[in-house]
mmCIF file of C-alpha atoms in Angstrom:
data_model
loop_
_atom_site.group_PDB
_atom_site.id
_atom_site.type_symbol
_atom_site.label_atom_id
_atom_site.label_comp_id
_atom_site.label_asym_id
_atom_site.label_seq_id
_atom_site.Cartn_x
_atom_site.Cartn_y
_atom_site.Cartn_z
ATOM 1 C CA UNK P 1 0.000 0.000 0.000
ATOM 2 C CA UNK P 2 1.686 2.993 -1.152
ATOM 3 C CA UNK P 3 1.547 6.260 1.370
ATOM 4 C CA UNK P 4 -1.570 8.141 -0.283
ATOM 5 C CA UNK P 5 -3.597 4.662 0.101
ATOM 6 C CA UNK P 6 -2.743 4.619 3.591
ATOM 7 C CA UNK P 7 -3.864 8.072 4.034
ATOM 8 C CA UNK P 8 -6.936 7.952 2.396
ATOM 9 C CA UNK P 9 -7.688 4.814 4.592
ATOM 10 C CA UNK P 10 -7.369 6.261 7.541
ATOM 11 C CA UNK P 11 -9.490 9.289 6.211
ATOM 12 C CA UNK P 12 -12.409 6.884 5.183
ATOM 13 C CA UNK P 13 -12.101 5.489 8.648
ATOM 14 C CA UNK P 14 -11.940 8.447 10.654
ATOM 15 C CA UNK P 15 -15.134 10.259 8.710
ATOM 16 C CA UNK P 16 -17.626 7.484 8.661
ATOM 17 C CA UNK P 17 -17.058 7.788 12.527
ATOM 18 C CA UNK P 18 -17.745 11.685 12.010
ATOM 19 C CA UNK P 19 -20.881 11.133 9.801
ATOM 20 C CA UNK P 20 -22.121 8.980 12.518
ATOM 21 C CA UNK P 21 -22.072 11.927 15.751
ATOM 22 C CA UNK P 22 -23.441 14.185 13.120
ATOM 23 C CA UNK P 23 -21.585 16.640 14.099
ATOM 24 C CA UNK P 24 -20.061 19.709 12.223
ATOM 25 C CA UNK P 25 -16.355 19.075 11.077
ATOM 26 C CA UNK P 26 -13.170 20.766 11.066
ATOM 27 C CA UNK P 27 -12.082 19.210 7.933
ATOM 28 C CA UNK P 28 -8.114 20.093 6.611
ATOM 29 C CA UNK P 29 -6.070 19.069 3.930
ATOM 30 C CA UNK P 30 -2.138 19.806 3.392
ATOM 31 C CA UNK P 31 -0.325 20.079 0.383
ATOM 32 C CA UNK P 32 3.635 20.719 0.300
ATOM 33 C CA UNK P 33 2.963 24.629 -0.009
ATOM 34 C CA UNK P 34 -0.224 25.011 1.673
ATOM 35 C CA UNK P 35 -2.598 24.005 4.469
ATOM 36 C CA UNK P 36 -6.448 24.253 4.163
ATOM 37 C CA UNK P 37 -9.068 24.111 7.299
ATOM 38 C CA UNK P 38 -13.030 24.211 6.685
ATOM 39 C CA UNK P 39 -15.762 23.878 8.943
ATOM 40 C CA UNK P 40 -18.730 22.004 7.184
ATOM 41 C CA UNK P 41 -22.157 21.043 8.459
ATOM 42 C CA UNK P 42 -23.122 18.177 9.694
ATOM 43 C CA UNK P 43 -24.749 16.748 6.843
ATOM 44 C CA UNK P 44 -21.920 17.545 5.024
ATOM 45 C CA UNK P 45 -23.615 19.630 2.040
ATOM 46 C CA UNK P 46 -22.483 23.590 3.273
ATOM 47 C CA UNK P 47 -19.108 24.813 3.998
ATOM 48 C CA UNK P 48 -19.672 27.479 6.537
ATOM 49 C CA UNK P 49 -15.998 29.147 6.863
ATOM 50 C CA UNK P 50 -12.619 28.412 5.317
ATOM 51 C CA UNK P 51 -8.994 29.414 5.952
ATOM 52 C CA UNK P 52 -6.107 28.752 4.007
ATOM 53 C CA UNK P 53 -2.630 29.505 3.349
ATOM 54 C CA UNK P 54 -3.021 30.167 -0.225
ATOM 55 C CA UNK P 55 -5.767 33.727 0.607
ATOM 56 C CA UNK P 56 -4.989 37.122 -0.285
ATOM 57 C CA UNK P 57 -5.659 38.013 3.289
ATOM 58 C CA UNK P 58 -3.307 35.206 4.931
ATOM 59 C CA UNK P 59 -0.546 35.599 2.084
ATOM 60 C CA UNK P 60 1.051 38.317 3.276
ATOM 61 C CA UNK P 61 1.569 37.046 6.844
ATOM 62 C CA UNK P 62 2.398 33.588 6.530
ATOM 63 C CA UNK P 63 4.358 33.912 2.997
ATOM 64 C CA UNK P 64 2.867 31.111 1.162
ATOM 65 C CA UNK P 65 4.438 28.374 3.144
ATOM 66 C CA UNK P 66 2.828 24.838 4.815
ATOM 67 C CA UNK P 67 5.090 25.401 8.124
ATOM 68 C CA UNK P 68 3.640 24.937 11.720
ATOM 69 C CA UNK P 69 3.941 28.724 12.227
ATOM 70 C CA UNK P 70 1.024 28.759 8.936
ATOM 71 C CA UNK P 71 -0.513 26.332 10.222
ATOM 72 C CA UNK P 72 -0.773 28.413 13.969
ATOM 73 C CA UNK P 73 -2.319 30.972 11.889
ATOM 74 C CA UNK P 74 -4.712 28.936 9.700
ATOM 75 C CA UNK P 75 -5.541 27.581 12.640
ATOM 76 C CA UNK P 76 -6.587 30.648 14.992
ATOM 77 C CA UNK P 77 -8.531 32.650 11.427
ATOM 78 C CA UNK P 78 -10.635 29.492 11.231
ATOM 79 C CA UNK P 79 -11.591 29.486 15.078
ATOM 80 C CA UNK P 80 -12.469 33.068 14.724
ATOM 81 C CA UNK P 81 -14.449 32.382 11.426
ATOM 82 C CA UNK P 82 -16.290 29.558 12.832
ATOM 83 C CA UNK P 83 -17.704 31.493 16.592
ATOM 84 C CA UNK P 84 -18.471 34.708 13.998
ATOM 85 C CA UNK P 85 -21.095 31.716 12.008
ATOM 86 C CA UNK P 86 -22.193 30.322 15.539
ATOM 87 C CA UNK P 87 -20.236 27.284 15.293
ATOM 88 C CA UNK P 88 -18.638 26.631 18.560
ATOM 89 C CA UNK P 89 -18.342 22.849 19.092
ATOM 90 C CA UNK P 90 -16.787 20.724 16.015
ATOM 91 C CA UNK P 91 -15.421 17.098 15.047
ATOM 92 C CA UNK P 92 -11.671 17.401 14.322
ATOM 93 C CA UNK P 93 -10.970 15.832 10.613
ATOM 94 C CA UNK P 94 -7.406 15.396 9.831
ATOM 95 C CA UNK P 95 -8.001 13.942 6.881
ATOM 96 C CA UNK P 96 -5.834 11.010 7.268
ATOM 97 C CA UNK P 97 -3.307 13.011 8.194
ATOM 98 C CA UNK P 98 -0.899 12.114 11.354
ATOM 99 C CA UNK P 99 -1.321 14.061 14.423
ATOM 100 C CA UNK P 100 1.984 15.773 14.538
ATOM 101 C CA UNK P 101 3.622 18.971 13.072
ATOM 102 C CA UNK P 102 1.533 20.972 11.141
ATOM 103 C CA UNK P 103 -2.000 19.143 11.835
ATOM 104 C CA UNK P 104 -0.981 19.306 15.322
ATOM 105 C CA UNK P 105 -0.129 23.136 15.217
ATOM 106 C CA UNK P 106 -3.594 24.165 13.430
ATOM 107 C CA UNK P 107 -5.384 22.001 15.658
ATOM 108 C CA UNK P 108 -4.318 23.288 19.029
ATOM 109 C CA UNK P 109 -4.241 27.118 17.774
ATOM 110 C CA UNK P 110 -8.086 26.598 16.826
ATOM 111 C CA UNK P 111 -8.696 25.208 20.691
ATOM 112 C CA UNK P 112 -6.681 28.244 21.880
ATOM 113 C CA UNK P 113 -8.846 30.381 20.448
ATOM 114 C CA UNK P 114 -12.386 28.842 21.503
ATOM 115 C CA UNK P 115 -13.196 26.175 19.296
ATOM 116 C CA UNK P 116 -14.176 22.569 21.532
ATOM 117 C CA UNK P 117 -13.021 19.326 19.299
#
């Protein structure tokens, strides 16, 4: 099984859990020059906020770059985003991703700023 197989594995495994609760999702997804957070319903049909690396607004501060500092900042926009639509309590989807580094770093900036996952 080659690395993106195992990824996508885990990602199956970790949102049919998800889809079960219901719950809205903090959903990201890392490339090697960016890092993208969204916060969808429930039911999975609306995005409600978004954050990325690769906005006008965010491309000035973080440079372009998928580093953990990014990610801190990615991170703390979509918190902010997410209390300004109501959303205060989410289910954290890494996407497959491991919990270390930069998944790590967006994660706990978005709990630092008032998001419960």
């Amino acid at each position: 099984m080659d690395k993106k197989k195992a990824r996508m594995k885990r990602a199956l495994k970790l949102r049919s859990q998800i889809k079960k609760l219901g719950a809205t999702r903090l959903s990201i997804h890392k490339t090697s020059q960016h890092i993208y957070a969204q916060i969808i319903s429930g039911d999975g049909t609306v995005t409600l906020a978004s954050a990325s690396t690769n906005q006008v607004d965010l491309r000035s501060v973080v440079n372009g770059k998928n580093n953990i500092a990014a990610a801190t900042v990615v991170g703390r926009v979509i918190a902010e985003k997410a209390i300004a639509v109501g959303v205060t309590e989410v289910a954290f989807d890494r996407s497959g991703f491991k919990y270390h580094g930069c998944v790590k770093a967006l994660a706990d900036a978005a709990r630092e700023a008032g998001l419960k996952f």
